[in-house]
């Protein structure tokens, strides 16, 4: 332990092989949690090999959810896992893409900064990658360990410069300061009756060909790998069997750090990086996982949106319900309803049997009329409702049409000539034609009205929440709509923007212009999701009582 400087930042690199979607993000976040709980200061970042500058311009079907940070960065959904596991707010420095690297290198070349040199992938692009990796070494003071996840799969053309850059970092750093983790898949082939190691052998071979010898293998597998299989993998991959770990499929992602710790993953990482720490403090994490796995009751909440076939588009919402379930000792069963089916068949067949409805954010007109009908149904039937972003805009449109007699009330996103544009662009947004990063993005303060459901939930009048949208509540209709009963429960500090609306005389009807799910954490559930689920639990209980009374009256109970 004597040769290491006390504050030298260590680097862990996480790569993936065989197939994508193995959970590199969860693996990186889990290791981050374990190291943090050992008292180390951890930085987490993801490098994405695509050419988009950020995922903000990508269709959710391509990329899943865009995770927005406080500083307004539109990032990969893995950043959501990082924030939830670390319980920290990250910055735009934690998500770097090939697009950003090339943007920097090319503008530097145009300025003449390379002094006549031929600008090449090695060393100019790899130098830029390395300097971005090192950027995280200092974040509010020195960081002990930076974990860098490299997106994509080993063998992809796009990820080659990143792998080359992390290879160079290993070469340039003193022993005991860099560590490579490789996540792979061990498929179980029924016909052979055994787990197959060959794809992993090939994947590690591809890594070794470019000069990277992993220190640690995390093998995704349906059941724990035997000693024999681990030894075989170790032999073919040039590493000890003790460095080959099973990343067994689990029901909750929050179990992953516990499984890693039981097998000694964080122990080996600390030993290799010459970090001496106490064991991780995980009591609250154990308790939280126990509550997820042993819920006392159930509720059913419908999510009605456009991308319901692709759950990754709603990742943070799904996780927020897990957190809110823990807070309410309930398992939240999510019922996915396509807004277009509601348009075709009406809301009743889909919403008759649920305890709450959430309308998530979204873009474009498809499915909007179905969402509006669903909102009308839950408003009239006293079913708890939470509207997010487009969900709030639809709630305003529905109220304007049904309660304020503004027939054809609409958002100008869907009809520029709408007779009653209750949702519209702010004047400064009207001129914008460039698509990247032009929305209201990131954290904005909001002042909450006392005595509202939102005030009850937050327990304060000053909040800050993250936004990602272009359209806003149209102030020209504010008086009319509020006089009809709707409450503006949250406003921007200068009073110009309506950030939260509520409908009174309803058990729980709250809709927000921001995305509360981006700030929910397993150990700190978001107050709005928590209270929405509490309202759903109450609604279900009253529904069940009514059913019993009903049966009693009919002489059946
Ligand atoms: N399409 C709406 C807007 O741009 C809502 C966006 C969202 O739900 N994230 O304002």
Coordinates of C-alpha atoms and ligand atoms in Angstrom, one line a residue:
X1 CA 0.0 0.0 0.0
X2 CA 3.1 2.3 0.3
X3 CA 3.6 3.2 -3.3
X4 CA 0.2 4.8 -3.8
X5 CA -0.4 8.5 -3.4
X6 CA -3.3 9.1 -1.1
X7 CA -5.4 11.2 -3.6
X8 CA -4.6 9.7 -6.9
X9 CA -7.8 9.1 -8.8
X10 CA -8.3 5.5 -9.8
X11 CA -10.1 4.6 -13.1
X12 CA -12.5 1.7 -13.7
X13 CA -13.6 1.0 -17.3
X14 CA -16.7 -1.0 -18.0
X15 CA -17.1 -2.6 -21.5
X16 CA -19.6 -5.0 -22.8
X17 CA -19.5 -8.0 -25.1
X18 CA -21.5 -10.6 -27.0
X19 CA -24.8 -8.7 -27.1
X20 CA -26.1 -5.3 -26.1
X21 CA -28.7 -4.7 -23.3
X22 CA -26.9 -6.8 -20.7
X23 CA -27.1 -4.1 -18.1
X24 CA -23.8 -2.4 -18.2
X25 CA -25.4 0.7 -16.9
X26 CA -26.8 -1.2 -13.9
X27 CA -23.5 -2.9 -13.3
X28 CA -21.6 0.4 -13.4
X29 CA -24.2 2.0 -11.1
X30 CA -24.0 -0.9 -8.7
X31 CA -20.3 -0.8 -8.4
X32 CA -20.5 3.0 -7.9
X33 CA -22.9 2.4 -5.0
X34 CA -20.7 -0.2 -3.4
X35 CA -17.6 2.0 -3.6
X36 CA -19.5 5.1 -2.4
X37 CA -20.9 3.1 0.6
X38 CA -17.2 2.2 1.4
X39 CA -16.7 5.9 1.9
X40 CA -15.0 6.6 -1.4
X41 CA -15.9 9.6 -3.6
X42 CA -17.1 8.2 -6.9
X43 CA -17.6 9.7 -10.4
X44 CA -19.7 7.9 -13.0
X45 CA -19.9 8.6 -16.7
X46 CA -21.0 7.1 -19.9
X47 CA -19.3 7.4 -23.3
X48 CA -21.7 6.7 -26.2
X49 CA -20.2 5.8 -29.6
X50 CA -23.0 7.3 -31.8
X51 CA -22.6 10.4 -33.8
X52 CA -25.5 12.3 -32.4
X53 CA -24.3 15.1 -30.2
X54 CA -26.8 14.0 -27.6
X55 CA -29.8 11.6 -27.6
X56 CA -32.2 14.6 -27.4
X57 CA -32.9 14.4 -31.2
X58 CA -33.5 10.6 -31.2
X59 CA -36.9 8.9 -31.3
X60 CA -37.7 7.1 -28.1
X61 CA -38.2 3.9 -30.1
X62 CA -34.5 4.2 -31.1
X63 CA -33.1 5.2 -27.8
X64 CA -35.6 4.9 -25.0
X65 CA -36.0 7.7 -22.5
X66 CA -34.0 10.9 -22.7
X67 CA -32.8 11.5 -19.1
X68 CA -32.5 15.3 -18.4
X69 CA -30.1 16.5 -15.8
X70 CA -30.4 19.6 -13.6
X71 CA -28.1 21.5 -15.9
X72 CA -30.4 20.8 -18.9
X73 CA -28.2 18.1 -20.5
X74 CA -30.2 15.5 -22.5
X75 CA -28.5 12.2 -21.7
X76 CA -28.6 8.5 -22.0
X77 CA -31.1 6.7 -19.7
X78 CA -28.1 5.0 -17.9
X79 CA -27.5 8.4 -16.3
X80 CA -30.8 7.8 -14.6
X81 CA -29.5 4.6 -13.1
X82 CA -26.3 6.4 -12.0
X83 CA -28.3 9.1 -10.2
X84 CA -30.7 6.7 -8.6
X85 CA -28.0 4.4 -7.3
X86 CA -25.5 7.1 -6.3
X87 CA -28.3 9.4 -5.0
X88 CA -26.4 12.4 -6.5
X89 CA -27.2 14.9 -9.2
X90 CA -24.8 14.5 -12.1
X91 CA -23.8 17.1 -14.7
X92 CA -23.5 17.1 -18.5
X93 CA -19.8 16.1 -18.1
X94 CA -21.0 12.6 -17.3
X95 CA -22.4 11.8 -20.8
X96 CA -20.0 12.1 -23.7
X97 CA -20.8 11.1 -27.3
X98 CA -18.7 10.6 -30.4
X99 CA -20.6 13.5 -31.8
X100 CA -19.3 15.8 -29.1
X101 CA -15.8 14.5 -29.4
X102 CA -15.7 15.2 -33.2
X103 CA -17.5 18.5 -32.7
X104 CA -14.6 19.6 -30.5
X105 CA -11.8 18.2 -32.6
X106 CA -13.2 19.7 -35.8
X107 CA -13.7 23.1 -34.4
X108 CA -10.2 23.0 -32.9
X109 CA -8.9 22.1 -36.4
X110 CA -10.8 25.0 -38.0
X111 CA -9.2 27.4 -35.5
X112 CA -5.8 26.1 -36.5
X113 CA -5.0 24.8 -33.1
X114 CA -3.3 21.7 -34.5
X115 CA -0.6 23.8 -36.1
X116 CA -0.6 22.2 -39.5
X117 CA -0.7 18.6 -38.3
X118 CA -2.8 15.9 -40.0
X119 CA -5.7 15.4 -37.7
X120 CA -6.2 11.7 -37.0
X121 CA -8.2 9.3 -34.8
X122 CA -4.9 8.4 -33.0
X123 CA -3.8 10.6 -31.3
X124 CA -6.2 13.6 -31.8
X125 CA -9.5 11.9 -31.2
X126 CA -8.2 9.5 -28.6
X127 CA -6.5 12.4 -26.7
X128 CA -9.8 14.3 -26.7
X129 CA -11.5 11.1 -25.3
X130 CA -8.9 10.7 -22.6
X131 CA -9.1 14.4 -21.6
X132 CA -12.9 14.0 -21.3
X133 CA -12.4 10.8 -19.1
X134 CA -10.0 12.7 -16.9
X135 CA -12.3 15.7 -16.6
X136 CA -14.3 13.8 -14.0
X137 CA -11.3 13.3 -11.7
X138 CA -12.1 16.7 -10.1
X139 CA -15.7 17.3 -9.2
X140 CA -16.1 19.4 -6.0
X141 CA -12.6 18.3 -5.1
X142 CA -10.8 15.1 -6.0
X143 CA -12.7 12.0 -6.8
X144 CA -11.3 8.7 -5.6
X145 CA -12.7 6.5 -8.3
X146 CA -14.0 7.4 -11.8
X147 CA -16.1 4.7 -13.4
X148 CA -16.4 5.0 -17.1
X149 CA -18.9 2.9 -19.0
X150 CA -18.2 2.5 -22.7
X151 CA -21.5 2.1 -24.7
X152 CA -21.9 -0.4 -27.4
X153 CA -20.4 -3.9 -27.7
X154 CA -16.8 -4.9 -28.2
X155 CA -16.3 -5.4 -32.0
X156 CA -18.4 -2.4 -33.0
X157 CA -16.7 -0.1 -35.4
X158 CA -17.9 3.0 -33.6
X159 CA -16.5 2.1 -30.2
X160 CA -12.9 1.4 -31.4
X161 CA -11.5 4.9 -30.6
X162 CA -12.9 4.6 -27.1
X163 CA -11.4 1.2 -26.5
X164 CA -8.1 2.5 -27.9
X165 CA -8.2 5.5 -25.5
X166 CA -8.8 3.4 -22.4
X167 CA -6.1 1.0 -23.5
X168 CA -3.7 4.0 -23.6
X169 CA -4.8 5.2 -20.2
X170 CA -3.9 1.8 -18.7
X171 CA -0.5 2.0 -20.3
X172 CA 0.1 5.5 -19.1
X173 CA -1.0 5.0 -15.5
X174 CA 1.0 3.5 -12.7
X175 CA 0.1 0.0 -11.6
X176 CA -2.9 -0.3 -9.3
X177 CA -4.6 2.7 -10.8
X178 CA -6.7 1.4 -13.7
X179 CA -9.0 -1.6 -13.8
X180 CA -11.0 -3.1 -16.7
X181 CA -14.3 -4.9 -16.2
X182 CA -16.0 -6.7 -19.0
X183 CA -19.7 -7.7 -19.0
X184 CA -20.7 -10.6 -21.1
X185 CA -23.4 -13.2 -21.6
X186 CA -23.2 -16.9 -20.8
X187 CA -26.2 -18.4 -22.7
X188 CA -27.8 -21.6 -21.5
X189 CA -28.5 -23.9 -24.5
X190 CA -31.3 -26.2 -23.7
X191 CA -30.4 -28.8 -26.3
X192 CA -26.9 -29.1 -24.9
X193 CA -28.1 -28.8 -21.3
X194 CA -25.3 -26.5 -20.3
X195 CA -24.1 -22.9 -20.2
X196 CA -22.0 -21.9 -23.1
X197 CA -18.7 -20.0 -22.7
X198 CA -17.6 -19.6 -26.3
X199 CA -19.1 -16.2 -27.0
X200 CA -17.4 -14.9 -23.9
X201 CA -14.1 -16.4 -24.9
X202 CA -14.4 -14.6 -28.3
X203 CA -15.4 -11.4 -26.8
X204 CA -12.4 -11.3 -24.4
X205 CA -10.2 -12.4 -27.3
X206 CA -11.4 -9.4 -29.2
X207 CA -10.5 -7.1 -26.3
X208 CA -7.1 -8.7 -25.8
X209 CA -6.3 -8.2 -29.5
X210 CA -6.6 -4.5 -29.0
X211 CA -4.4 -4.7 -25.9
X212 CA -7.0 -4.8 -23.1
X213 CA -6.8 -7.7 -20.6
X214 CA -9.9 -7.5 -18.3
X215 CA -9.3 -7.8 -14.6
X216 CA -12.8 -8.8 -13.9
X217 CA -15.6 -10.6 -15.8
X218 CA -19.2 -10.1 -15.0
X219 CA -21.1 -12.9 -16.7
X220 CA -24.9 -12.4 -17.2
X221 CA -26.4 -15.8 -16.7
X222 CA -29.8 -17.4 -15.8
X223 CA -28.3 -19.2 -12.8
X224 CA -25.1 -19.1 -10.9
X225 CA -22.0 -20.4 -12.7
X226 CA -20.3 -23.5 -11.2
X227 CA -16.7 -23.5 -10.1
X228 CA -15.9 -25.6 -13.1
X229 CA -17.4 -23.2 -15.6
X230 CA -15.7 -20.2 -13.9
X231 CA -12.3 -22.0 -14.1
X232 CA -12.9 -22.8 -17.7
X233 CA -13.8 -19.2 -18.6
X234 CA -10.7 -18.0 -16.6
X235 CA -8.4 -20.4 -18.4
X236 CA -9.6 -19.3 -21.9
X237 CA -9.7 -15.6 -20.9
X238 CA -6.3 -15.5 -19.3
X239 CA -7.5 -14.6 -15.8
X240 CA -8.0 -16.4 -12.4
X241 CA -11.4 -18.1 -11.8
X242 CA -11.7 -15.9 -8.8
X243 CA -12.1 -12.9 -11.1
X244 CA -15.1 -14.5 -13.0
X245 CA -18.4 -13.5 -11.4
X246 CA -22.0 -14.5 -12.0
X247 CA -24.4 -11.6 -12.8
X248 CA -27.5 -13.7 -12.3
X249 CA -30.8 -12.4 -13.6
X250 CA -32.8 -10.8 -10.8
X251 CA -36.3 -9.4 -10.5
X252 CA -35.3 -6.0 -9.2
X253 CA -32.3 -4.0 -10.4
X254 CA -31.7 -2.9 -6.9
X255 CA -30.6 -6.4 -5.9
X256 CA -27.6 -6.3 -8.3
X257 CA -25.3 -4.4 -5.9
X258 CA -26.1 -6.8 -3.1
X259 CA -25.4 -9.8 -5.4
X260 CA -22.1 -8.3 -6.5
X261 CA -21.1 -7.6 -2.9
X262 CA -21.9 -11.1 -1.7
X263 CA -19.6 -12.5 -4.3
X264 CA -16.8 -10.1 -3.5
X265 CA -16.8 -7.9 -6.6
X266 CA -16.2 -4.7 -4.8
X267 CA -13.5 -6.4 -2.7
X268 CA -11.6 -7.5 -5.7
X269 CA -11.9 -4.0 -7.3
X270 CA -10.5 -2.4 -4.1
X271 CA -7.7 -4.9 -3.8
X272 CA -6.7 -4.4 -7.4
X273 CA -6.8 -0.6 -7.1
X274 CA -5.0 -0.7 -3.8
X275 CA -7.8 1.0 -2.0
X276 CA -8.1 0.3 1.7
X277 CA -11.7 0.9 3.0
X278 CA -14.1 -0.5 5.5
X279 CA -16.9 -2.8 4.1
X280 CA -19.8 -1.0 2.5
X281 CA -22.7 0.2 4.6
X282 CA -25.7 -1.3 3.0
X283 CA -28.3 -1.7 5.8
X284 CA -30.8 0.7 4.3
X285 CA -30.3 -0.8 0.8
X286 CA -31.0 -4.3 2.1
X287 CA -34.2 -3.0 3.9
X288 CA -35.3 -1.3 0.7
X289 CA -34.8 -4.4 -1.4
X290 CA -36.6 -6.5 1.2
X291 CA -39.6 -4.2 1.0
X292 CA -39.7 -4.4 -2.8
X293 CA -39.7 -8.2 -2.6
X294 CA -42.3 -8.4 0.2
X295 CA -45.0 -5.9 -0.5
X296 CA -48.0 -5.8 1.9
X297 CA -50.6 -4.9 -0.7
X298 CA -51.1 -4.2 -4.4
X299 CA -52.4 -1.4 -6.5
X300 CA -53.0 -1.1 -10.3
X301 CA -52.0 2.0 -12.1
X302 CA -52.7 2.6 -15.8
X303 CA -50.1 4.3 -17.9
X304 CA -51.6 5.6 -21.1
X305 CA -49.1 6.8 -23.7
X306 CA -47.9 6.4 -27.3
X307 CA -44.8 4.3 -26.7
X308 CA -46.3 1.7 -24.4
X309 CA -44.8 -1.2 -26.5
X310 CA -41.3 0.1 -25.5
X311 CA -40.9 0.2 -21.8
X312 CA -37.5 1.8 -22.0
X313 CA -39.2 5.0 -23.1
X314 CA -40.7 5.3 -19.6
X315 CA -37.8 4.0 -17.5
X316 CA -37.7 6.6 -14.8
X317 CA -41.5 6.5 -14.4
X318 CA -41.4 2.8 -13.9
X319 CA -38.6 3.2 -11.3
X320 CA -40.4 6.0 -9.6
X321 CA -43.4 3.6 -9.0
X322 CA -41.0 1.0 -7.5
X323 CA -39.8 3.7 -5.1
X324 CA -43.3 5.0 -4.3
X325 CA -44.3 1.4 -3.8
X326 CA -41.6 1.0 -1.1
X327 CA -42.9 4.1 0.6
X328 CA -46.5 2.8 0.6
X329 CA -45.7 -0.9 1.4
X330 CA -47.3 -1.7 -2.0
X331 CA -46.5 -3.5 -5.2
X332 CA -47.6 -1.1 -8.0
X333 CA -48.8 -3.1 -11.0
X334 CA -48.5 -1.1 -14.1
X335 CA -51.2 -1.5 -16.8
X336 CA -50.0 -0.3 -20.1
X337 CA -52.8 1.2 -22.2
X338 CA -52.3 2.5 -25.7
X339 CA -53.9 5.9 -26.1
X340 CA -54.9 4.9 -29.6
X341 CA -56.9 1.9 -28.3
X342 CA -58.8 4.3 -26.0
X343 CA -59.6 6.5 -29.0
X344 CA -61.1 3.4 -30.7
X345 CA -62.9 1.7 -27.9
X346 CA -63.5 4.4 -25.3
X347 CA -61.8 4.5 -21.8
X348 CA -64.1 2.3 -19.8
X349 CA -62.8 -1.2 -20.8
X350 CA -59.3 -0.1 -20.0
X351 CA -59.8 2.1 -16.9
X352 CA -62.7 0.5 -15.1
X353 CA -60.5 -1.7 -13.0
X354 CA -57.5 0.5 -12.2
X355 CA -56.8 2.5 -9.0
X356 CA -55.0 5.4 -10.8
X357 CA -54.0 6.8 -14.2
X358 CA -50.8 8.4 -15.2
X359 CA -50.4 10.2 -18.5
X360 CA -46.7 10.6 -19.3
X361 CA -44.9 13.1 -21.5
X362 CA -44.9 12.9 -25.2
X363 CA -44.5 14.6 -28.5
X364 CA -46.8 14.8 -31.5
X365 CA -50.5 14.5 -32.1
X366 CA -50.9 10.7 -32.4
X367 CA -52.9 9.4 -29.4
X368 CA -53.7 12.7 -27.9
X369 CA -57.5 12.5 -28.2
X370 CA -57.4 9.1 -26.4
X371 CA -55.4 10.6 -23.6
X372 CA -57.9 13.5 -23.3
X373 CA -60.8 10.9 -23.1
X374 CA -58.9 8.9 -20.4
X375 CA -58.5 12.1 -18.3
X376 CA -62.1 13.0 -18.6
X377 CA -63.1 9.5 -17.4
X378 CA -60.8 9.6 -14.3
X379 CA -61.8 13.2 -13.5
X380 CA -65.5 12.3 -13.6
X381 CA -65.1 9.0 -11.7
X382 CA -62.8 10.3 -8.9
X383 CA -59.9 8.0 -9.9
X384 CA -56.5 9.4 -8.8
X385 CA -54.6 11.1 -11.6
X386 CA -51.0 12.2 -12.2
X387 CA -50.3 14.1 -15.4
X388 CA -46.7 14.6 -16.6
X389 CA -45.7 17.3 -19.1
X390 CA -47.9 16.5 -22.1
X391 CA -50.1 14.8 -19.5
X392 CA -50.7 18.2 -17.8
X393 CA -51.3 19.9 -21.2
X394 CA -53.9 17.3 -22.0
X395 CA -55.5 17.8 -18.6
X396 CA -55.8 21.5 -19.3
X397 CA -57.3 20.9 -22.7
X398 CA -59.8 18.4 -21.3
X399 CA -60.9 20.8 -18.5
X400 CA -61.2 23.7 -21.0
X401 CA -63.4 21.6 -23.3
X402 CA -65.6 20.0 -20.6
X403 CA -65.8 22.5 -17.9
X404 CA -65.1 25.9 -19.5
X405 CA -67.2 25.1 -22.6
X406 CA -64.2 26.0 -24.9
X407 CA -65.1 23.6 -27.6
X408 CA -62.1 22.5 -29.7
X409 CA -59.7 23.8 -27.1
X410 CA -56.3 22.5 -28.2
X411 CA -52.5 22.9 -28.0
X412 CA -50.9 24.7 -30.9
X413 CA -48.5 21.7 -31.1
X414 CA -51.4 19.8 -32.7
X415 CA -53.3 22.6 -34.5
X416 CA -51.6 25.9 -35.1
X417 CA -55.0 27.5 -36.0
X418 CA -56.8 26.1 -32.9
X419 CA -59.7 28.4 -32.0
X420 CA -58.8 28.1 -28.3
X421 CA -55.1 27.5 -28.0
X422 CA -55.0 26.8 -24.2
X423 CA -51.5 25.4 -24.6
X424 CA -49.1 27.4 -26.8
X425 CA -45.5 28.3 -27.5
X426 CA -43.9 31.1 -25.6
X427 CA -43.0 34.0 -28.0
X428 CA -39.3 33.2 -27.7
X429 CA -39.8 29.6 -28.8
X430 CA -41.7 30.6 -31.9
X431 CA -38.6 31.6 -33.8
X432 CA -36.8 28.3 -33.1
X433 CA -36.2 26.0 -36.1
X434 CA -33.1 24.0 -35.0
X435 CA -34.2 20.8 -33.3
X436 CA -31.3 20.0 -30.9
X437 CA -31.5 21.3 -27.3
X438 CA -34.1 24.0 -28.0
X439 CA -36.6 23.2 -25.4
X440 CA -37.1 24.4 -21.8
X441 CA -34.6 22.0 -20.4
X442 CA -33.3 21.3 -16.9
X443 CA -34.1 22.4 -13.4
X444 CA -36.3 25.4 -12.8
X445 CA -37.6 26.7 -9.5
X446 CA -41.3 26.6 -8.7
X447 CA -43.4 28.2 -6.0
X448 CA -46.2 26.0 -4.5
X449 CA -49.5 27.3 -3.3
X450 CA -50.2 26.4 0.3
X451 CA -53.1 24.1 1.1
X452 CA -52.9 22.2 -2.2
X453 CA -52.2 18.5 -2.7
X454 CA -48.8 19.4 -4.0
X455 CA -48.0 21.4 -0.9
X456 CA -49.1 18.5 1.2
X457 CA -46.8 16.2 -0.8
X458 CA -43.7 18.4 -0.9
X459 CA -44.2 19.9 2.6
X460 CA -42.6 23.1 1.3
X461 CA -43.5 26.0 -1.0
X462 CA -40.1 26.2 -2.8
X463 CA -39.2 23.3 -5.1
X464 CA -37.0 22.7 -8.2
X465 CA -37.9 20.3 -10.9
X466 CA -36.6 19.3 -14.3
X467 CA -38.2 20.2 -17.6
X468 CA -38.2 19.1 -21.2
X469 CA -40.8 20.7 -23.3
X470 CA -41.6 23.6 -25.7
X471 CA -45.3 24.4 -25.0
X472 CA -46.8 26.1 -22.0
X473 CA -50.1 26.9 -20.4
X474 CA -51.5 29.9 -22.3
X475 CA -51.9 32.8 -19.8
X476 CA -54.6 34.3 -21.9
X477 CA -56.9 31.6 -20.7
X478 CA -55.6 31.5 -17.2
X479 CA -58.4 33.5 -15.5
X480 CA -61.1 31.8 -17.3
X481 CA -59.9 28.3 -16.5
X482 CA -59.0 29.1 -12.9
X483 CA -62.4 30.7 -12.3
X484 CA -64.0 27.5 -13.4
X485 CA -62.3 25.7 -10.5
X486 CA -58.9 24.4 -11.7
X487 CA -56.1 25.4 -9.3
X488 CA -52.7 26.7 -10.3
X489 CA -50.9 24.9 -7.5
X490 CA -47.4 25.8 -8.7
X491 CA -46.1 28.8 -10.6
X492 CA -42.6 30.0 -11.7
X493 CA -41.3 32.4 -9.2
X494 CA -42.2 35.4 -11.3
X495 CA -45.8 34.0 -11.7
X496 CA -45.7 33.8 -15.5
X497 CA -45.6 30.1 -16.0
X498 CA -48.1 27.6 -14.7
X499 CA -46.1 24.6 -13.5
X500 CA -48.7 22.5 -11.6
X501 CA -52.5 22.3 -11.9
X502 CA -54.9 20.5 -9.6
X503 CA -58.6 19.8 -9.8
X504 CA -60.4 20.3 -6.5
X505 CA -63.4 18.2 -5.4
X506 CA -61.5 15.1 -6.6
X507 CA -59.6 12.6 -4.4
X508 CA -56.2 13.3 -6.1
X509 CA -55.9 15.1 -9.5
X510 CA -52.5 16.7 -9.9
X511 CA -50.6 17.4 -13.2
X512 CA -47.2 19.0 -13.6
X513 CA -45.4 20.6 -16.5
X514 CA -42.1 19.1 -15.3
X515 CA -40.8 15.5 -14.9
X516 CA -40.8 14.5 -11.2
X517 CA -39.6 11.0 -12.1
X518 CA -36.2 12.3 -13.0
X519 CA -35.5 13.1 -9.3
X520 CA -37.0 10.0 -7.6
X521 CA -34.5 7.8 -5.8
X522 CA -35.0 4.3 -4.3
X523 CA -33.9 5.6 -0.9
X524 CA -35.8 8.9 -1.4
X525 CA -39.1 8.4 -3.3
X526 CA -40.5 11.5 -5.1
X527 CA -43.3 13.1 -3.0
X528 CA -45.7 13.4 -5.9
X529 CA -45.4 9.7 -7.0
X530 CA -45.5 8.7 -3.3
X531 CA -48.7 10.6 -2.6
X532 CA -50.3 9.5 -6.0
X533 CA -49.7 5.8 -5.0
X534 CA -51.1 6.5 -1.5
X535 CA -54.2 8.0 -3.1
X536 CA -54.5 4.9 -5.4
X537 CA -54.2 2.6 -2.3
X538 CA -57.0 4.5 -0.7
X539 CA -59.1 4.5 -3.8
X540 CA -58.7 0.7 -4.1
X541 CA -59.7 0.2 -0.5
X542 CA -62.9 2.2 -1.0
X543 CA -63.6 0.4 -4.2
X544 CA -63.3 -3.0 -2.5
X545 CA -65.5 -1.8 0.4
X546 CA -68.1 -0.7 -2.1
X547 CA -67.9 -4.0 -3.8
X548 CA -68.5 -5.9 -0.5
X549 CA -71.4 -3.6 0.4
X550 CA -72.8 -4.1 -3.0
X551 CA -72.6 -7.9 -2.7
X552 CA -74.1 -7.7 0.8
X553 CA -77.0 -5.6 -0.5
X554 CA -77.6 -8.1 -3.3
X555 CA -77.6 -10.9 -0.6
X556 CA -74.4 -12.5 -2.0
X557 CA -71.9 -11.9 0.8
Ligands
LIG1 N1 -44.9 18.0 -26.6 C1 -45.0 18.8 -25.4 C2 -44.1 20.0 -25.5 O1 -43.2 20.1 -26.2 C3 -44.8 18.0 -24.2 C4 -43.4 17.5 -24.0 C5 -43.2 16.5 -23.0 O2 -44.2 15.9 -22.6 N2 -42.0 16.2 -22.6 O3 -44.4 21.0 -24.7

